[in-house]
């Protein structure tokens, strides 16, 4: 290809879109016309009562009239209405076409295609287009028809005197270079080498991306429909002052009246008896539950990089508390259950997650327990006119299209059928960055209520945080055109607050934002109901479509330069599947209606619901919201809440500013298998203390702590935390819960050592990457057991117990008495002791059984 050096445009408001110089430009399709919008219904807001308190007084919120208003005139070279109208007509004609050849004919008749492909240079086009099959030709023509021909631009070394369009320049350059090779007598190998150049690779990648967009967005019209949605949302955000058609309350038909209220729900922290019962329903329903993890996001705010290769990494690979975030998700599961993971190609997300699962042998659960399905990337667009941003020719800037893609994709990829074949009726949904979602009974109670009461969708919610970029859960009330009233719980993302007259940014404790609970993206979903939405052949299958232009698009060009430009991408939001589950009533009745709805909400203390590692903390930033440091502090606060109720004395966690200055007061990391619920975990601990500057790490489920005084580091690690593995018929290692577990009992023990070097500047506490002076470490291989009674263990020790043995430490006249004995054969599988679990009403009671 041409060796001409590309240059940046100067003094051009489109310089961020194309980073190459041009001999000619295509004529802009925009022109000045008045925008025409449908008359909207009346929109109002009201706050009824807080999610955590039903006694809050009714609070009125400004009503917004949607009568026609005067708009500031748009820029003179833009005409969204005309372009949207053209694309909609084209989309309609393509939709009724019965064959690919007919669709190509429809495209060829489009005015933009006609102007683009003329007869003057058909000779060149015939040679190049002949290398494409009909499917690829259709995709290329869709790009041109959508007004995105600049994606195909190359700067040729040889240009003719007359103006050439972007795609013509690209194709001419390729043909002319091949012709030069022919003239010079090069052989076929030289021609093959041309196909290996970067532009050809990018073209192949582009064709793959376009094919995925055409297929996935078939419910709205493929590539053409994608651009229609982009332009409609962009026009709305640019020219409408207030609107009721929030794309998060995305309805297929207009309504006469729409109002939002503060939703109510079960407060798990207050109604503890019902919460305990709901959690038991969740435990009983585990055989009917699956897990869904949307991991396709690019997580740009984390700035995670592989230090060896320099490659950007997805959030799932973040090292956190000694393991990746994805490993943390899986270790929260206390049984083998089907897990569906939505990935993407962003930052090699799919390949990295697959590789991690394979390397860890699918976490002892078998590959058949997992389904990984990849969401398509979508083009990022210019915030001014909806043009696709381009890194270089044939390489548009692409990002994942939001986690709302998960429902349609799950249908397209057979995920719902897979769940059904595995006997699953419902699923819990959580994001990889939320490290506390499975804390205590929140998830179990959410799923338990959903299953027990036959609900279609449930939200786990909490109080909003002023420093977090998060949406709100709302109770929707609307009057349909038929006069009936519809109600249901839903979500409004923070990017859409302006449309509802809700102020973004910091808020006061008595303000509007404080009334509404936080949307945490923790969901329970009835799988059959979700499949009905995902299989619908219209935009219902893509809930909560938005064009978020609040944050700039950051990308790297062909020369390694980073650009940050105003832009966005078409996204859908998974939680707004709720908008498909509204219940209809003949009269208005929003007060007290929530118990009868198909949607519901549970509420809990914030750090037991959500604390995310979403963004990298800047060195000088005093805020820890949504950073790994902030979420790690919440883990420590939760550990304090557990142990302080067990008559264990330990320092309370102070404010985040104290962490920034001095680090945490201690490290406490408890394996979730210690107890599905906190009430279970607390029965394994009783008495003692944890001094400031200490470290407690318990990686074993069968554990007893009685009157242990810790001043230093105590680390207990079992190979078989929850059980041993067996080799299945297909050769996979499968975890056997409760079989040949490691076990540890500590009774009247003092642990004294120098512990962590808290002054070491290389310590990264949230990674659990620290330096020690001394530590007491117990390593349990296989079904090994460790017991220490009435002793003081001082200094640096490592007790490594082999499989099939029990190590017992007591005090003697001359110091420690260490006794290693084989476990009796009849106790090899069950151990010499175990916890017996009993149900007492709505609670779980533990009984220590010595064999």
PDB file of C-alpha atoms in Angstrom, residues 10 158 281 345 407 507 574 611 739:
ATOM      1  CA  UNK A  10      -5.980  20.667  11.968  1.00  0.00           C
ATOM      2  CA  UNK A 158      -1.868   7.507  -6.435  1.00  0.00           C
ATOM      3  CA  UNK A 281     -35.903 -20.677  50.912  1.00  0.00           C
ATOM      4  CA  UNK A 345     -13.430  -9.739  22.693  1.00  0.00           C
ATOM      5  CA  UNK A 407     -30.816 -11.640  27.481  1.00  0.00           C
ATOM      6  CA  UNK A 507     -26.494  14.991  47.077  1.00  0.00           C
ATOM      7  CA  UNK A 574     -29.717  -5.843  31.844  1.00  0.00           C
ATOM      8  CA  UNK A 611     -18.767  -2.448  47.144  1.00  0.00           C
ATOM      9  CA  UNK A 739     -15.643 -35.233  51.494  1.00  0.00           C
TER      10      UNK A 739
END
